[in-house]
């Protein structure tokens, strides 16, 4: 993937890209920053909807964990920031990891369903030959069907599964792993069956348009006037690229997928790359700066500093006794 990114970069006229970026509209860039901050807050609020029933975490805490996690995602590989924010939430709430992961899984499921809904609406509002309704509506119906099947499935009782005492060795690890997965799935299903899922879906219907606004403003900043469906296609492509995470912040991969989506609508490659560079740069700087600001408070909420201080005191105790 890195080699492909390097080859793709060689085919771009970077002077034209820099010319477009250097003349970008500042008001449009301000919209990108505002939309990025607002969408991050919405992301944290949606996760809190699923966490509030099983933990004592406050909305502000979860939003700070989200900012800190996304800030780390911007500089680390493989969505490491997601691991950090789950760990912070589990530690701050003193909750089982399966409980926190189950809430995050519920959050992701609702996010994907809302995304399909927005894609269908965009295609119906502004149809195009590149993205006929069948190519969007059918996958959306499949995703909705899988969601219904997952929520309706009763599965095994996690408490009953944990009751038997298993001998040590690899069988014990298999049993623990299976127990964790069953509890994780049960936690996710429980949250998706209540009104919390409806509320989270409503938040997602605000979150995704905010992302679309950020992408549209970034394109407008370099003079790229995209139709709604092209902007949605770019958002789809970039979010699919997010599963790869081949580079820190997915730099390079983001630009390739964005340009591939936009150029299919007949727009110039250099302008598409300029818009991608601008959008990602603004978003990365915004989430990194916000993450740095939120990190101290997030770590304090998770009692990380207190644990480090306690460890230091334990080490100093024997020395003072000597």
mmCIF file of C-alpha atoms in Angstrom:
data_model
loop_
_atom_site.group_PDB
_atom_site.id
_atom_site.type_symbol
_atom_site.label_atom_id
_atom_site.label_comp_id
_atom_site.label_asym_id
_atom_site.label_seq_id
_atom_site.Cartn_x
_atom_site.Cartn_y
_atom_site.Cartn_z
ATOM 1 C CA UNK A 1 0.000 0.000 0.000
ATOM 2 C CA UNK A 2 2.847 2.385 0.790
ATOM 3 C CA UNK A 3 4.449 1.608 -2.579
ATOM 4 C CA UNK A 4 1.167 2.283 -4.355
ATOM 5 C CA UNK A 5 0.864 5.578 -2.487
ATOM 6 C CA UNK A 6 4.368 6.577 -3.584
ATOM 7 C CA UNK A 7 3.638 5.730 -7.240
ATOM 8 C CA UNK A 8 0.365 7.650 -7.135
ATOM 9 C CA UNK A 9 2.119 10.686 -5.651
ATOM 10 C CA UNK A 10 4.598 10.742 -8.558
ATOM 11 C CA UNK A 11 1.732 11.122 -11.042
ATOM 12 C CA UNK A 12 0.498 14.353 -9.430
ATOM 13 C CA UNK A 13 1.572 17.860 -10.448
ATOM 14 C CA UNK A 14 2.430 19.099 -6.961
ATOM 15 C CA UNK A 15 3.079 22.661 -8.137
ATOM 16 C CA UNK A 16 -0.541 22.926 -9.255
ATOM 17 C CA UNK A 17 -1.651 21.343 -5.987
ATOM 18 C CA UNK A 18 0.360 23.810 -3.906
ATOM 19 C CA UNK A 19 -0.953 26.722 -5.976
ATOM 20 C CA UNK A 20 -4.538 25.683 -5.191
ATOM 21 C CA UNK A 21 -3.785 25.119 -1.500
ATOM 22 C CA UNK A 22 -1.949 28.436 -1.073
ATOM 23 C CA UNK A 23 -4.927 30.366 -2.467
ATOM 24 C CA UNK A 24 -7.534 28.536 -0.380
ATOM 25 C CA UNK A 25 -10.474 30.478 1.033
ATOM 26 C CA UNK A 26 -9.976 31.194 4.741
ATOM 27 C CA UNK A 27 -13.723 31.370 5.550
ATOM 28 C CA UNK A 28 -14.160 27.900 4.028
ATOM 29 C CA UNK A 29 -11.250 26.613 6.121
ATOM 30 C CA UNK A 30 -12.906 28.040 9.236
ATOM 31 C CA UNK A 31 -16.013 26.017 8.360
ATOM 32 C CA UNK A 32 -13.879 22.851 8.101
ATOM 33 C CA UNK A 33 -12.401 23.495 11.567
ATOM 34 C CA UNK A 34 -15.820 24.195 13.100
ATOM 35 C CA UNK A 35 -17.414 21.147 11.468
ATOM 36 C CA UNK A 36 -14.536 18.921 12.617
ATOM 37 C CA UNK A 37 -14.836 20.075 16.229
ATOM 38 C CA UNK A 38 -18.618 19.743 16.215
ATOM 39 C CA UNK A 39 -18.554 16.256 14.668
ATOM 40 C CA UNK A 40 -16.030 15.106 17.285
ATOM 41 C CA UNK A 41 -18.312 16.358 20.057
ATOM 42 C CA UNK A 42 -21.215 14.503 18.422
ATOM 43 C CA UNK A 43 -19.079 11.351 18.264
ATOM 44 C CA UNK A 44 -18.369 11.540 21.993
ATOM 45 C CA UNK A 45 -22.001 12.323 22.846
ATOM 46 C CA UNK A 46 -23.215 9.336 20.836
ATOM 47 C CA UNK A 47 -20.838 6.995 22.652
ATOM 48 C CA UNK A 48 -21.932 8.413 26.005
ATOM 49 C CA UNK A 49 -25.551 7.540 25.167
ATOM 50 C CA UNK A 50 -24.538 3.859 25.266
ATOM 51 C CA UNK A 51 -22.188 4.206 28.247
ATOM 52 C CA UNK A 52 -24.442 6.098 30.641
ATOM 53 C CA UNK A 53 -26.645 3.101 31.614
ATOM 54 C CA UNK A 54 -23.789 0.853 32.716
ATOM 55 C CA UNK A 55 -21.235 3.400 33.969
ATOM 56 C CA UNK A 56 -21.148 6.600 35.986
ATOM 57 C CA UNK A 57 -19.184 8.481 33.314
ATOM 58 C CA UNK A 58 -20.279 12.040 32.604
ATOM 59 C CA UNK A 59 -20.812 13.458 29.126
ATOM 60 C CA UNK A 60 -17.838 15.794 29.442
ATOM 61 C CA UNK A 61 -15.527 12.928 30.403
ATOM 62 C CA UNK A 62 -16.509 10.814 27.404
ATOM 63 C CA UNK A 63 -16.093 13.757 25.028
ATOM 64 C CA UNK A 64 -12.597 14.397 26.419
ATOM 65 C CA UNK A 65 -11.718 10.707 25.992
ATOM 66 C CA UNK A 66 -12.929 10.970 22.392
ATOM 67 C CA UNK A 67 -10.818 14.041 21.655
ATOM 68 C CA UNK A 68 -7.751 12.393 23.211
ATOM 69 C CA UNK A 69 -8.320 9.168 21.263
ATOM 70 C CA UNK A 70 -8.856 10.874 17.912
ATOM 71 C CA UNK A 71 -5.790 13.017 18.529
ATOM 72 C CA UNK A 72 -3.716 9.845 18.943
ATOM 73 C CA UNK A 73 -5.365 8.301 15.873
ATOM 74 C CA UNK A 74 -3.976 11.213 13.871
ATOM 75 C CA UNK A 75 -0.364 10.369 14.741
ATOM 76 C CA UNK A 76 -0.420 6.586 15.321
ATOM 77 C CA UNK A 77 -1.112 3.508 13.206
ATOM 78 C CA UNK A 78 -4.021 1.046 13.221
ATOM 79 C CA UNK A 79 -6.610 3.088 15.146
ATOM 80 C CA UNK A 80 -4.510 3.011 18.309
ATOM 81 C CA UNK A 81 -6.464 6.000 19.587
ATOM 82 C CA UNK A 82 -9.615 3.873 19.771
ATOM 83 C CA UNK A 83 -7.796 1.463 22.079
ATOM 84 C CA UNK A 84 -6.696 4.370 24.256
ATOM 85 C CA UNK A 85 -10.150 5.899 24.625
ATOM 86 C CA UNK A 86 -11.681 2.518 25.455
ATOM 87 C CA UNK A 87 -8.977 1.966 28.065
ATOM 88 C CA UNK A 88 -9.486 5.423 29.554
ATOM 89 C CA UNK A 89 -13.248 4.935 29.780
ATOM 90 C CA UNK A 90 -12.928 1.458 31.321
ATOM 91 C CA UNK A 91 -10.437 2.699 33.902
ATOM 92 C CA UNK A 92 -12.387 5.841 34.792
ATOM 93 C CA UNK A 93 -15.648 3.904 35.173
ATOM 94 C CA UNK A 94 -13.996 0.885 36.824
ATOM 95 C CA UNK A 95 -16.027 -1.220 34.387
ATOM 96 C CA UNK A 96 -15.429 -4.487 32.546
ATOM 97 C CA UNK A 97 -13.608 -4.081 29.245
ATOM 98 C CA UNK A 98 -16.371 -6.071 27.515
ATOM 99 C CA UNK A 99 -18.926 -3.542 28.780
ATOM 100 C CA UNK A 100 -17.047 -0.560 27.347
ATOM 101 C CA UNK A 101 -16.250 -2.372 24.100
ATOM 102 C CA UNK A 102 -19.893 -3.402 23.784
ATOM 103 C CA UNK A 103 -20.947 0.231 24.062
ATOM 104 C CA UNK A 104 -18.384 1.226 21.419
ATOM 105 C CA UNK A 105 -19.569 -1.568 19.110
ATOM 106 C CA UNK A 106 -23.159 -0.336 19.492
ATOM 107 C CA UNK A 107 -21.934 3.156 18.680
ATOM 108 C CA UNK A 108 -20.196 1.940 15.504
ATOM 109 C CA UNK A 109 -23.236 -0.061 14.345
ATOM 110 C CA UNK A 110 -25.508 2.970 14.665
ATOM 111 C CA UNK A 111 -22.905 5.141 12.931
ATOM 112 C CA UNK A 112 -22.770 2.773 9.936
ATOM 113 C CA UNK A 113 -26.572 2.531 9.673
ATOM 114 C CA UNK A 114 -26.917 6.319 9.724
ATOM 115 C CA UNK A 115 -24.192 6.589 7.097
ATOM 116 C CA UNK A 116 -26.066 4.248 4.756
ATOM 117 C CA UNK A 117 -29.218 6.283 5.355
ATOM 118 C CA UNK A 118 -27.440 9.518 4.401
ATOM 119 C CA UNK A 119 -25.915 7.888 1.297
ATOM 120 C CA UNK A 120 -29.345 6.691 0.147
ATOM 121 C CA UNK A 121 -30.847 10.146 0.698
ATOM 122 C CA UNK A 122 -28.003 11.796 -1.260
ATOM 123 C CA UNK A 123 -28.422 9.434 -4.219
ATOM 124 C CA UNK A 124 -32.196 9.896 -4.268
ATOM 125 C CA UNK A 125 -31.838 13.694 -4.126
ATOM 126 C CA UNK A 126 -29.126 13.900 -6.776
ATOM 127 C CA UNK A 127 -28.891 10.656 -8.803
ATOM 128 C CA UNK A 128 -25.943 10.024 -11.124
ATOM 129 C CA UNK A 129 -24.892 7.363 -13.618
ATOM 130 C CA UNK A 130 -21.794 6.573 -11.553
ATOM 131 C CA UNK A 131 -23.868 5.799 -8.462
ATOM 132 C CA UNK A 132 -27.318 4.503 -9.458
ATOM 133 C CA UNK A 133 -29.790 4.001 -6.643
ATOM 134 C CA UNK A 134 -29.446 0.204 -6.822
ATOM 135 C CA UNK A 135 -25.742 0.361 -5.890
ATOM 136 C CA UNK A 136 -26.552 2.219 -2.689
ATOM 137 C CA UNK A 137 -30.048 1.084 -1.719
ATOM 138 C CA UNK A 138 -29.287 -2.657 -1.953
ATOM 139 C CA UNK A 139 -26.190 -2.542 0.334
ATOM 140 C CA UNK A 140 -28.162 -0.320 2.713
ATOM 141 C CA UNK A 141 -30.975 -2.886 2.891
ATOM 142 C CA UNK A 142 -28.433 -5.685 3.456
ATOM 143 C CA UNK A 143 -26.799 -3.713 6.288
ATOM 144 C CA UNK A 144 -30.198 -3.035 7.857
ATOM 145 C CA UNK A 145 -31.116 -6.736 7.582
ATOM 146 C CA UNK A 146 -27.872 -7.768 9.295
ATOM 147 C CA UNK A 147 -28.574 -5.241 12.030
ATOM 148 C CA UNK A 148 -32.066 -6.649 12.644
ATOM 149 C CA UNK A 149 -30.690 -10.210 12.719
ATOM 150 C CA UNK A 150 -27.960 -9.267 15.200
ATOM 151 C CA UNK A 151 -30.344 -7.456 17.536
ATOM 152 C CA UNK A 152 -33.030 -10.157 17.355
ATOM 153 C CA UNK A 153 -30.600 -13.030 17.988
ATOM 154 C CA UNK A 154 -30.817 -14.150 21.612
ATOM 155 C CA UNK A 155 -27.534 -16.023 21.750
ATOM 156 C CA UNK A 156 -26.017 -17.591 24.831
ATOM 157 C CA UNK A 157 -26.418 -16.258 28.323
ATOM 158 C CA UNK A 158 -22.994 -14.821 29.216
ATOM 159 C CA UNK A 159 -23.526 -15.447 32.934
ATOM 160 C CA UNK A 160 -24.322 -19.130 32.323
ATOM 161 C CA UNK A 161 -21.281 -19.456 30.112
ATOM 162 C CA UNK A 162 -19.022 -18.114 32.838
ATOM 163 C CA UNK A 163 -20.268 -20.517 35.505
ATOM 164 C CA UNK A 164 -18.313 -23.703 34.643
ATOM 165 C CA UNK A 165 -14.819 -23.940 36.060
ATOM 166 C CA UNK A 166 -12.371 -24.703 33.275
ATOM 167 C CA UNK A 167 -8.994 -26.322 33.776
ATOM 168 C CA UNK A 168 -5.806 -24.416 33.118
ATOM 169 C CA UNK A 169 -4.029 -24.550 29.779
ATOM 170 C CA UNK A 170 -5.130 -23.645 26.286
ATOM 171 C CA UNK A 171 -8.705 -24.793 26.989
ATOM 172 C CA UNK A 172 -8.929 -22.209 29.748
ATOM 173 C CA UNK A 173 -7.783 -19.437 27.400
ATOM 174 C CA UNK A 174 -10.287 -20.556 24.761
ATOM 175 C CA UNK A 175 -13.068 -20.516 27.357
ATOM 176 C CA UNK A 176 -12.094 -17.050 28.580
ATOM 177 C CA UNK A 177 -11.907 -15.741 25.020
ATOM 178 C CA UNK A 178 -15.297 -17.208 24.153
ATOM 179 C CA UNK A 179 -16.813 -15.828 27.357
ATOM 180 C CA UNK A 180 -15.458 -12.379 26.539
ATOM 181 C CA UNK A 181 -16.897 -12.455 22.998
ATOM 182 C CA UNK A 182 -20.301 -13.670 24.200
ATOM 183 C CA UNK A 183 -20.454 -10.976 26.891
ATOM 184 C CA UNK A 184 -19.279 -8.380 24.372
ATOM 185 C CA UNK A 185 -22.011 -9.332 21.853
ATOM 186 C CA UNK A 186 -24.664 -9.474 24.599
ATOM 187 C CA UNK A 187 -23.707 -6.005 25.837
ATOM 188 C CA UNK A 188 -23.953 -4.611 22.292
ATOM 189 C CA UNK A 189 -27.323 -6.261 21.593
ATOM 190 C CA UNK A 190 -28.809 -5.048 24.883
ATOM 191 C CA UNK A 191 -27.935 -1.442 24.084
ATOM 192 C CA UNK A 192 -29.215 -1.640 20.516
ATOM 193 C CA UNK A 193 -32.656 -2.884 21.645
ATOM 194 C CA UNK A 194 -33.608 0.213 23.630
ATOM 195 C CA UNK A 195 -34.378 3.875 23.028
ATOM 196 C CA UNK A 196 -30.681 4.663 23.415
ATOM 197 C CA UNK A 197 -30.123 3.291 19.911
ATOM 198 C CA UNK A 198 -32.809 5.615 18.532
ATOM 199 C CA UNK A 199 -31.230 8.619 20.268
ATOM 200 C CA UNK A 200 -27.763 7.639 19.031
ATOM 201 C CA UNK A 201 -29.135 7.232 15.506
ATOM 202 C CA UNK A 202 -30.554 10.752 15.734
ATOM 203 C CA UNK A 203 -27.130 12.079 16.768
ATOM 204 C CA UNK A 204 -25.569 10.217 13.821
ATOM 205 C CA UNK A 205 -28.009 11.924 11.468
ATOM 206 C CA UNK A 206 -26.390 15.161 12.646
ATOM 207 C CA UNK A 207 -22.827 13.767 12.700
ATOM 208 C CA UNK A 208 -22.672 12.611 9.069
ATOM 209 C CA UNK A 209 -24.050 15.808 7.495
ATOM 210 C CA UNK A 210 -21.441 17.686 9.523
ATOM 211 C CA UNK A 211 -18.739 15.522 7.936
ATOM 212 C CA UNK A 212 -20.239 16.180 4.505
ATOM 213 C CA UNK A 213 -20.234 19.931 5.219
ATOM 214 C CA UNK A 214 -16.537 19.751 6.185
ATOM 215 C CA UNK A 215 -15.662 17.954 2.943
ATOM 216 C CA UNK A 216 -17.797 20.310 0.841
ATOM 217 C CA UNK A 217 -16.220 23.389 2.457
ATOM 218 C CA UNK A 218 -12.718 21.987 1.920
ATOM 219 C CA UNK A 219 -13.455 21.436 -1.766
ATOM 220 C CA UNK A 220 -14.978 24.902 -2.134
ATOM 221 C CA UNK A 221 -11.872 26.389 -0.507
ATOM 222 C CA UNK A 222 -9.786 25.379 -3.552
ATOM 223 C CA UNK A 223 -12.488 26.203 -6.095
ATOM 224 C CA UNK A 224 -13.772 22.649 -6.492
ATOM 225 C CA UNK A 225 -17.560 22.890 -6.760
ATOM 226 C CA UNK A 226 -18.738 19.341 -6.094
ATOM 227 C CA UNK A 227 -22.329 18.116 -6.322
ATOM 228 C CA UNK A 228 -23.768 16.524 -3.190
ATOM 229 C CA UNK A 229 -23.391 12.982 -4.474
ATOM 230 C CA UNK A 230 -19.699 13.544 -5.315
ATOM 231 C CA UNK A 231 -19.058 14.854 -1.805
ATOM 232 C CA UNK A 232 -20.848 11.845 -0.319
ATOM 233 C CA UNK A 233 -18.803 9.537 -2.575
ATOM 234 C CA UNK A 234 -15.613 11.160 -1.270
ATOM 235 C CA UNK A 235 -16.763 10.705 2.331
ATOM 236 C CA UNK A 236 -17.568 7.043 1.602
ATOM 237 C CA UNK A 237 -14.181 6.437 -0.025
ATOM 238 C CA UNK A 238 -12.209 8.133 2.740
ATOM 239 C CA UNK A 239 -14.048 6.259 5.492
ATOM 240 C CA UNK A 240 -13.430 2.953 3.716
ATOM 241 C CA UNK A 241 -9.759 3.923 3.528
ATOM 242 C CA UNK A 242 -9.882 4.408 7.294
ATOM 243 C CA UNK A 243 -9.948 0.624 7.713
ATOM 244 C CA UNK A 244 -6.461 0.390 6.155
ATOM 245 C CA UNK A 245 -4.547 2.838 8.382
ATOM 246 C CA UNK A 246 -1.285 2.147 6.545
ATOM 247 C CA UNK A 247 0.293 5.424 7.693
ATOM 248 C CA UNK A 248 -0.062 7.692 10.749
ATOM 249 C CA UNK A 249 -3.293 9.604 10.283
ATOM 250 C CA UNK A 250 -3.731 7.683 7.008
ATOM 251 C CA UNK A 251 -1.792 10.445 5.249
ATOM 252 C CA UNK A 252 -1.407 9.597 1.570
ATOM 253 C CA UNK A 253 -4.090 6.915 1.590
ATOM 254 C CA UNK A 254 -6.706 9.585 2.352
ATOM 255 C CA UNK A 255 -5.618 11.627 -0.679
ATOM 256 C CA UNK A 256 -5.636 8.626 -3.032
ATOM 257 C CA UNK A 257 -9.132 7.485 -2.110
ATOM 258 C CA UNK A 258 -10.513 11.027 -2.139
ATOM 259 C CA UNK A 259 -9.032 11.743 -5.573
ATOM 260 C CA UNK A 260 -10.243 8.409 -6.967
ATOM 261 C CA UNK A 261 -13.789 9.218 -5.855
ATOM 262 C CA UNK A 262 -13.849 12.823 -7.073
ATOM 263 C CA UNK A 263 -12.080 12.365 -10.427
ATOM 264 C CA UNK A 264 -14.711 9.806 -11.439
ATOM 265 C CA UNK A 265 -17.106 12.729 -11.671
ATOM 266 C CA UNK A 266 -14.852 14.468 -14.201
ATOM 267 C CA UNK A 267 -13.057 16.900 -11.892
ATOM 268 C CA UNK A 268 -9.318 17.681 -12.343
ATOM 269 C CA UNK A 269 -6.904 15.419 -10.465
ATOM 270 C CA UNK A 270 -4.729 18.243 -9.124
ATOM 271 C CA UNK A 271 -7.708 20.114 -7.672
ATOM 272 C CA UNK A 272 -9.014 16.906 -6.114
ATOM 273 C CA UNK A 273 -5.635 16.200 -4.497
ATOM 274 C CA UNK A 274 -5.402 19.820 -3.316
ATOM 275 C CA UNK A 275 -8.824 19.538 -1.677
ATOM 276 C CA UNK A 276 -7.839 16.228 -0.051
ATOM 277 C CA UNK A 277 -4.551 17.646 1.271
ATOM 278 C CA UNK A 278 -6.338 20.689 2.639
ATOM 279 C CA UNK A 279 -9.235 18.798 4.249
ATOM 280 C CA UNK A 280 -7.022 16.236 5.939
ATOM 281 C CA UNK A 281 -4.422 18.779 7.061
ATOM 282 C CA UNK A 282 -7.058 20.971 8.701
ATOM 283 C CA UNK A 283 -8.788 17.995 10.312
ATOM 284 C CA UNK A 284 -5.538 16.466 11.597
ATOM 285 C CA UNK A 285 -4.280 19.735 13.064
ATOM 286 C CA UNK A 286 -7.685 20.367 14.656
ATOM 287 C CA UNK A 287 -7.968 16.939 16.313
ATOM 288 C CA UNK A 288 -4.300 16.840 17.385
ATOM 289 C CA UNK A 289 -4.457 20.276 19.035
ATOM 290 C CA UNK A 290 -7.825 19.417 20.622
ATOM 291 C CA UNK A 291 -6.450 16.056 21.755
ATOM 292 C CA UNK A 292 -3.425 17.682 23.371
ATOM 293 C CA UNK A 293 -5.710 20.115 25.207
ATOM 294 C CA UNK A 294 -8.090 17.337 26.318
ATOM 295 C CA UNK A 295 -5.426 14.747 27.222
ATOM 296 C CA UNK A 296 -4.413 16.008 30.709
ATOM 297 C CA UNK A 297 -8.034 16.194 31.853
ATOM 298 C CA UNK A 298 -8.816 12.815 30.250
ATOM 299 C CA UNK A 299 -5.863 11.132 31.954
ATOM 300 C CA UNK A 300 -6.785 12.717 35.288
ATOM 301 C CA UNK A 301 -10.378 11.448 34.949
ATOM 302 C CA UNK A 302 -9.005 7.957 34.358
ATOM 303 C CA UNK A 303 -6.818 8.264 37.507
ATOM 304 C CA UNK A 304 -3.642 7.610 35.512
ATOM 305 C CA UNK A 305 -1.651 10.283 37.332
ATOM 306 C CA UNK A 306 -2.803 8.995 40.736
ATOM 307 C CA UNK A 307 -1.704 5.465 39.819
ATOM 308 C CA UNK A 308 1.717 6.706 38.777
ATOM 309 C CA UNK A 309 2.041 8.683 42.017
ATOM 310 C CA UNK A 310 1.011 5.646 44.077
ATOM 311 C CA UNK A 311 3.600 3.520 42.286
ATOM 312 C CA UNK A 312 6.294 6.107 43.041
ATOM 313 C CA UNK A 313 5.305 6.148 46.723
ATOM 314 C CA UNK A 314 5.492 2.340 46.889
ATOM 315 C CA UNK A 315 9.014 2.455 45.457
ATOM 316 C CA UNK A 316 10.109 5.200 47.855
ATOM 317 C CA UNK A 317 8.724 3.374 50.929
ATOM 318 C CA UNK A 318 11.372 0.606 51.111
ATOM 319 C CA UNK A 319 14.148 3.128 50.428
ATOM 320 C CA UNK A 320 13.049 5.343 53.315
ATOM 321 C CA UNK A 321 12.886 2.316 55.598
ATOM 322 C CA UNK A 322 16.533 1.608 54.809
#
